[in-house]
C-alpha positions as a printed NumPy array, in Angstrom:
array([[162.253,  75.179, -25.83 ],
       [163.877,  72.505, -23.672],
       [165.541,  75.216, -21.618],
       [162.213,  76.886, -20.917],
       [160.635,  73.653, -19.846],
       [163.606,  72.901, -17.612],
       [163.339,  76.309, -15.998],
       [159.662,  75.868, -15.344],
       [160.368,  72.507, -13.756],
       [163.037,  73.97 , -11.503],
       [160.804,  76.856, -10.53 ],
       [158.015,  74.513,  -9.7  ],
       [160.303,  72.3  ,  -7.662],
       [161.715,  75.266,  -5.806],
       [158.253,  76.598,  -5.04 ],
       [157.169,  73.217,  -3.783],
       [160.146,  72.971,  -1.483],
       [159.475,  76.46 ,  -0.115],
       [155.799,  75.69 ,   0.481],
       [156.721,  72.439,   2.154],
       [159.137,  74.262,   4.441],
       [156.586,  76.968,   5.269],
       [153.978,  74.329,   5.989],
       [156.278,  72.587,   8.413],
       [157.118,  75.84 ,  10.15 ],
       [153.433,  76.756,  10.425],
       [152.592,  73.316,  11.753],
       [155.314,  73.589,  14.367],
       [154.069,  77.038,  15.463],
       [150.492,  75.824,  15.723],
       [151.613,  72.839,  17.733],
       [153.582,  75.092,  20.07 ],
       [150.553,  77.325,  20.594],
       [148.382,  74.315,  21.318],
       [150.936,  72.99 ,  23.777],
       [151.187,  76.418,  25.472],
       [147.384,  76.602,  25.728],
       [147.257,  73.155,  27.268],
       [150.037,  74.081,  29.7  ],
       [148.18 ,  77.275,  30.665],
       [144.923,  75.42 ,  31.34 ],
       [146.776,  72.864,  33.425],
       [148.436,  75.685,  35.409],
       [145.094,  77.448,  36.014],
       [143.496,  74.238,  37.218],
       [146.283,  73.495,  39.633],
       [146.483,  77.06 ,  41.063],
       [142.89 ,  78.526,  41.371],
       [142.381,  82.257,  41.967],
       [141.994,  83.258,  45.694],
       [138.648,  85.059,  46.537],
       [138.656,  87.053,  49.828],
       [135.553,  87.211,  52.095],
       [133.509,  90.388,  52.107],
       [131.58 ,  89.505,  55.295],
       [131.963,  92.136,  58.049],
       [129.118,  91.616,  60.543],
       [128.67 ,  91.191,  64.264],
       [126.665,  87.977,  64.381],
       [125.922,  87.724,  68.109],
       [126.487,  89.397,  71.49 ],
       [125.624,  87.755,  74.802],
       [126.285,  87.954,  78.539],
       [125.847,  85.201,  81.126],
       [124.68 ,  86.304,  84.582],
       [123.881,  83.799,  87.329],
       [123.856,  80.97 ,  84.776],
       [121.347,  82.794,  82.563],
       [122.372,  83.849,  79.061],
       [121.096,  87.202,  77.782],
       [121.258,  87.725,  74.01 ],
       [121.356,  91.049,  72.206],
       [118.93 ,  92.165,  69.53 ],
       [120.771,  92.978,  66.298],
       [119.379,  95.404,  63.74 ],
       [121.403,  94.497,  60.636],
       [119.704,  97.188,  58.566],
       [120.645, 100.11 ,  60.825],
       [123.76 ,  98.436,  62.24 ],
       [122.661,  98.879,  65.868],
       [122.731,  96.313,  68.666],
       [120.925,  96.45 ,  72.034],
       [121.542,  94.087,  74.936],
       [119.158,  94.402,  77.889],
       [120.292,  93.05 ,  81.263],
       [118.455,  92.777,  84.598],
       [117.893,  95.934,  86.613],
       [120.734,  96.734,  88.96 ],
       [123.452,  95.036,  86.878],
       [126.792,  96.803,  87.245],
       [127.53 ,  97.657,  83.622],
       [131.102,  98.693,  84.387],
       [131.927,  95.029,  85.038],
       [130.283,  93.6  ,  81.91 ],
       [132.453,  92.022,  79.186],
       [130.109,  90.604,  76.548],
       [130.917,  87.654,  74.307],
       [130.957,  88.97 ,  70.719],
       [131.103,  86.834,  67.574],
       [131.85 ,  88.245,  64.132],
       [132.029,  87.009,  60.549],
       [134.684,  84.412,  59.666],
       [138.063,  85.904,  58.716],
       [136.934,  89.375,  59.935],
       [138.489,  91.462,  62.707],
       [136.949,  93.84 ,  65.272],
       [138.152,  97.153,  66.641],
       [138.397,  98.247,  69.409],
       [139.059,  95.084,  71.388],
       [135.773,  94.373,  73.29 ],
       [137.706,  93.46 ,  76.433],
       [139.081,  97.016,  76.576],
       [135.627,  98.673,  76.688],
       [134.501,  99.644,  80.199],
       [131.047, 101.145,  79.666],
       [128.396, 100.422,  77.056],
       [125.618, 102.672,  78.407],
       [126.266, 105.479,  75.928],
       [126.82 , 103.149,  72.982],
       [130.169, 101.877,  71.65 ],
       [131.072, 102.043,  67.956],
       [132.803,  98.892,  66.688],
       [134.453,  98.602,  63.267],
       [134.326,  95.166,  61.644],
       [136.899,  94.658,  58.885],
       [136.248,  91.886,  56.367],
       [138.993,  89.689,  54.934],
       [138.982,  91.73 ,  51.727],
       [139.486,  94.959,  53.706],
       [135.95 ,  96.336,  53.472],
       [134.457,  97.622,  56.754],
       [131.166,  98.135,  58.558],
       [130.414,  99.97 ,  61.815],
       [128.017,  98.725,  64.502],
       [126.84 , 100.726,  67.513],
       [126.521,  98.441,  70.548],
       [124.543,  99.541,  73.617],
       [124.11 ,  97.556,  76.824],
       [121.518,  98.694,  79.372],
       [120.108,  97.524,  82.679],
       [116.799,  99.466,  82.786],
       [115.527, 100.405,  86.219],
       [112.544,  98.574,  87.704],
       [111.79 , 101.473,  90.044],
       [108.106, 102.369,  89.796],
       [107.292, 103.641,  93.276],
       [106.112, 107.166,  93.932],
       [108.782, 109.183,  95.711],
       [106.422, 111.959,  96.812],
       [103.011, 113.311,  95.918],
       [101.311, 116.54 ,  96.962],
       [ 98.158, 118.525,  96.344],
       [ 98.531, 122.22 ,  95.665],
       [ 96.116, 125.095,  95.917],
       [ 96.652, 128.841,  95.746],
       [ 95.002, 129.322,  99.147],
       [ 96.903, 126.715, 101.134],
       [100.215, 125.028, 101.732],
       [100.847, 121.865,  99.708],
       [ 99.231, 118.737, 101.206],
       [101.531, 115.712, 101.29 ],
       [ 99.902, 112.391, 100.51 ],
       [100.413, 109.344, 102.692],
       [101.728, 106.487, 100.515],
       [101.001, 102.918, 101.584],
       [103.169, 100.765,  99.319],
       [101.699,  97.486, 100.533],
       [ 98.191,  98.308,  99.353],
       [ 99.329, 100.82 ,  96.694],
       [ 97.055, 103.433,  98.25 ],
       [ 97.675, 107.173,  98.502],
       [ 95.625, 109.152, 101.026],
       [ 95.306, 112.926, 101.27 ],
       [ 93.913, 114.625, 104.375],
       [ 91.966, 117.53 , 102.889],
       [ 90.374, 120.544, 104.601],
       [ 86.602, 120.866, 104.412],
       [ 86.889, 124.058, 102.376],
       [ 88.945, 122.531,  99.556],
       [ 87.168, 122.131,  96.215],
       [ 87.895, 118.476,  95.481],
       [ 86.634, 118.71 ,  91.903],
       [ 89.707, 120.64 ,  90.746],
       [ 92.947, 120.209,  92.67 ],
       [ 96.488, 120.322,  91.331],
       [ 98.537, 117.166,  91.875],
       [102.358, 117.173,  91.93 ],
       [104.179, 113.857,  91.524],
       [107.847, 112.919,  91.981],
       [108.831, 109.573,  90.488],
       [112.119, 107.726,  89.785],
       [114.3  , 108.797,  86.884],
       [113.178, 107.337,  83.553],
       [109.827, 106.216,  85.009],
       [106.587, 107.508,  83.514],
       [103.356, 108.462,  85.339],
       [ 99.89 , 108.147,  83.841],
       [ 99.212, 111.662,  85.149],
       [101.569, 114.509,  84.426],
       [102.772, 116.474,  87.413],
       [100.696, 119.635,  88.012],
       [ 97.657, 117.971,  86.46 ],
       [ 94.241, 119.144,  87.654],
       [ 92.302, 116.173,  89.037],
       [ 88.9  , 115.472,  90.609],
       [ 89.367, 113.899,  94.054],
       [ 85.692, 113.799,  94.973],
       [ 86.104, 110.066,  94.338],
       [ 89.04 , 107.698,  94.058],
       [ 91.276, 108.046,  90.975],
       [ 93.884, 105.719,  89.497],
       [ 97.559, 106.567,  89.064],
       [ 99.974, 104.206,  87.282],
       [103.762, 104.446,  87.362],
       [105.689, 102.601,  84.633],
       [109.338, 101.787,  85.316],
       [112.062, 102.07 ,  82.693],
       [111.909,  98.286,  82.195],
       [108.133,  98.366,  81.67 ],
       [106.981,  97.164,  85.108],
       [103.824,  98.975,  86.238],
       [102.63 ,  99.939,  89.72 ],
       [ 98.927, 100.737,  90.012],
       [ 98.004, 103.188,  92.782],
       [ 94.638, 104.421,  93.984],
       [ 94.484, 108.062,  95.105],
       [ 91.804, 109.218,  97.551],
       [ 91.046, 111.971, 100.   ],
       [ 89.753, 111.849, 103.553],
       [ 88.56 , 114.582, 105.874],
       [ 90.336, 116.328, 108.662],
       [ 89.05 , 115.524, 112.151],
       [ 85.379, 116.568, 112.104],
       [ 85.084, 116.874, 115.881],
       [ 84.843, 120.41 , 117.169],
       [ 87.395, 121.195, 119.844],
       [ 88.279, 117.547, 120.639],
       [ 90.806, 118.663, 123.239],
       [ 88.739, 121.519, 124.65 ],
       [ 87.635, 122.277, 128.224],
       [ 84.487, 121.588, 130.253],
       [ 82.652, 124.19 , 128.253],
       [ 84.3  , 123.092, 125.007],
       [ 82.614, 124.276, 121.854],
       [ 80.423, 121.64 , 120.225],
       [ 80.396, 119.212, 123.16 ],
       [ 77.576, 118.333, 125.552],
       [ 78.546, 117.058, 129.004],
       [ 76.396, 115.078, 131.411],
       [ 76.95 , 115.377, 135.177],
       [ 80.138, 113.728, 136.454],
       [ 81.821, 114.186, 133.074],
       [ 84.438, 116.668, 131.942],
       [ 88.016, 117.209, 130.887],
       [ 91.212, 117.015, 132.896],
       [ 94.691, 118.092, 131.84 ],
       [ 97.808, 115.951, 132.216],
       [101.42 , 116.764, 131.509],
       [101.881, 113.642, 129.376],
       [ 98.746, 113.661, 127.207],
       [ 97.239, 117.106, 127.558],
       [ 93.424, 117.249, 127.759],
       [ 91.603, 113.989, 128.536],
       [ 87.803, 113.496, 128.576],
       [ 86.444, 111.514, 131.528],
       [ 83.179, 109.946, 132.699],
       [ 82.647, 108.824, 136.317],
       [ 79.527, 106.935, 137.409],
       [ 78.435, 106.689, 141.071],
       [ 75.649, 104.819, 142.771],
       [ 72.348, 106.357, 141.808],
       [ 73.665, 108.001, 138.625],
       [ 72.156, 107.259, 135.262],
       [ 74.739, 106.259, 132.677],
       [ 76.401, 109.568, 131.73 ],
       [ 77.648, 110.529, 128.252],
       [ 79.705, 113.125, 126.427],
       [ 78.472, 113.742, 122.898],
       [ 78.656, 115.973, 119.854],
       [ 76.577, 116.46 , 116.701],
       [ 78.625, 116.469, 113.475],
       [ 77.414, 117.839, 110.152],
       [ 79.229, 116.498, 107.108],
       [ 80.981, 119.144, 104.958],
       [ 79.889, 117.626, 101.632],
       [ 77.973, 114.651, 100.272],
       [ 79.411, 111.447, 101.72 ],
       [ 76.522, 109.145, 100.818],
       [ 77.515, 105.477, 100.963],
       [ 81.067, 106.31 , 101.926],
       [ 82.611, 105.429, 105.291],
       [ 82.813, 107.188, 108.64 ],
       [ 85.608, 106.331, 111.053],
       [ 85.513, 107.137, 114.736],
       [ 88.536, 106.407, 116.848],
       [ 90.011, 107.159, 120.252],
       [ 92.465, 105.957, 122.872],
       [ 90.463, 104.651, 125.846],
       [ 91.013, 103.288, 129.331],
       [ 89.019, 102.355, 132.438],
       [ 90.328, 103.204, 135.893],
       [ 89.266, 100.783, 138.596],
       [ 89.09 , 102.771, 141.837],
       [ 87.538, 100.331, 144.36 ],
       [ 89.036,  97.053, 145.536],
       [ 87.242,  94.027, 144.056],
       [ 84.814,  96.187, 142.119],
       [ 83.689,  95.102, 138.661],
       [ 85.73 ,  96.915, 135.977],
       [ 83.476,  98.747, 133.572],
       [ 84.334,  99.757, 130.02 ],
       [ 84.685, 103.01 , 128.138],
       [ 83.221, 102.907, 124.651],
       [ 82.564, 104.96 , 121.518],
       [ 79.379, 104.865, 119.525],
       [ 77.433, 106.909, 116.979],
       [ 74.34 , 107.002, 114.805],
       [ 73.597, 108.553, 111.438],
       [ 71.549, 111.674, 110.801],
       [ 69.248, 111.992, 107.8  ],
       [ 65.725, 111.543, 106.541],
       [ 65.57 , 107.795, 106.995],
       [ 62.588, 105.559, 107.547],
       [ 62.541, 103.516, 110.77 ],
       [ 63.443, 100.418, 108.748],
       [ 66.506, 102.137, 107.291],
       [ 67.735, 103.762, 110.488],
       [ 71.197, 102.451, 111.289],
       [ 72.995, 102.918, 114.567],
       [ 76.76 , 102.803, 114.473],
       [ 77.255, 100.251, 117.182],
       [ 79.482, 100.954, 120.157],
       [ 83.035,  99.644, 120.413],
       [ 84.109,  98.817, 123.933],
       [ 87.498,  99.081, 125.542],
       [ 88.555,  95.435, 126.089],
       [ 91.942,  95.814, 127.778],
       [ 92.458,  95.4  , 131.49 ],
       [ 91.847,  98.096, 134.04 ],
       [ 94.119, 101.132, 133.851],
       [ 95.39 , 100.183, 130.398],
       [ 95.04 , 102.461, 127.39 ],
       [ 93.746, 100.875, 124.178],
       [ 93.023, 102.267, 120.724],
       [ 89.382, 101.618, 119.811],
       [ 88.037, 102.299, 116.328],
       [ 85.392, 101.343, 113.827],
       [ 84.386, 102.33 , 110.303],
       [ 80.815, 102.127, 109.025],
       [ 79.212, 102.547, 105.636],
       [ 76.91 , 105.53 , 105.47 ],
       [ 73.376, 105.57 , 104.107],
       [ 72.437, 107.495, 100.953],
       [ 71.738, 111.178, 101.629],
       [ 73.253, 111.046, 105.115],
       [ 73.951, 114.532, 106.463],
       [ 75.808, 113.904, 109.72 ],
       [ 76.231, 111.767, 112.831],
       [ 75.816, 111.864, 116.598],
       [ 79.129, 110.893, 118.2  ],
       [ 79.181, 109.829, 121.855],
       [ 81.569, 108.765, 124.597],
       [ 80.061, 106.407, 127.144],
       [ 80.671, 104.066, 130.042],
       [ 79.289, 100.584, 129.649],
       [ 78.136,  98.137, 132.339],
       [ 76.392,  94.816, 132.488],
       [ 73.142,  94.322, 134.352],
       [ 73.881,  94.222, 138.05 ],
       [ 77.13 ,  96.134, 137.881],
       [ 77.202,  98.768, 140.622],
       [ 77.927, 102.448, 140.03 ],
       [ 81.082, 102.368, 142.14 ],
       [ 82.91 , 105.499, 141.067],
       [ 84.794, 103.838, 138.207],
       [ 86.174, 106.441, 135.777],
       [ 86.477, 105.958, 132.003],
       [ 88.883, 108.16 , 130.082],
       [ 89.22 , 109.169, 126.423],
       [ 91.941, 110.958, 124.469],
       [ 93.054, 111.498, 120.856],
       [ 89.437, 111.454, 119.654],
       [ 88.753, 111.674, 115.926],
       [ 85.874, 111.362, 113.466],
       [ 86.859, 111.229, 109.772],
       [ 85.232, 110.318, 106.456],
       [ 86.845, 107.941, 103.922],
       [ 86.129, 106.546, 100.482],
       [ 86.331, 102.937, 101.713],
       [ 86.677, 100.79 , 104.818],
       [ 90.077,  99.635, 103.55 ],
       [ 91.379, 103.207, 103.44 ],
       [ 90.024, 103.853, 106.931],
       [ 91.942, 100.766, 108.128],
       [ 95.143, 102.07 , 106.531],
       [ 94.693, 105.327, 108.404],
       [ 94.121, 103.528, 111.736],
       [ 97.06 , 101.161, 111.378],
       [ 99.591, 103.343, 109.583],
       [ 98.829, 106.955, 110.443],
       [ 96.844, 107.261, 113.663],
       [ 98.882, 104.71 , 115.589],
       [102.087, 106.47 , 114.692]])
């Protein structure tokens, strides 16, 4: 019995020692794990994880010209960039300033690119290696919006070239009396990349003035007016003494010179009434309230010593069913230069409603008391034309006739 109790005591003691040892071992292991965990946390805090940038954008493009900075428009959604510079800029000499995301790189090198007109594809590489492509285009759109040439076309005639007056932005067509102005084909040549408000070969109505706008590539607009005017309505203006359409008083006629060809003349002697040369003109179509221009190159030849120089002049009056109160004479325009000097004389006059024609006359003017001393007045390059406005008639006189 004592032996059994002793054995139980020893077993219990042994078990206690083993459990104590195991407990110490377990405590040491737990402590080691705790220490390792603490060391790991301290290591992670002292050496944080490196995060690389994913940004790969072009953030700005600009060019400075004559101290003015021009900035590009960036479409981040479609990855396209457009920089617009002034017209005429030499794009082969442009090196834009390009900024990109921090830590990113760009390829190709912008300084190596010589021409951006067709668009240049740049690759932007982020710090983490991801990439994006941007297409960069630089343009210098033209500001050209002038008409290069303009013609009228008809199956029965050669093309008619319009006269272009850039100062007034007016285009004038000299049209034959037989042309149907309500439906003529217009052909227009304009600068490259410009746009006209009328397509070439359009059918237009030129019985009154029409508008024509030309828009340049950069958006600038030129506004033209397009009108027609008649050919010379005088019959046989350079004819002979029996010229068709002309009536000659005594001591009037036509002489021929090598320099100018046929020249009309009027000579007045003592006892003569004031002679004239005249012609009746019927208008080819309705020109109510439009403008008639009559023009000629005139001179007065003084033939007697100390005689009073008299003046050649042009004048006309309208034809139509007018009341006496409405009757309008187109007043004469006298040659004002000195004797033996040629001078262009012209005048334009607004026509009455329903006017059908005009009497056109060449005359020799004198003041009361002036003698008929054989002075001769001369006329050449005579014209009568119809215009849409007085301004267009003035353009013809100053820019076309005088040339």
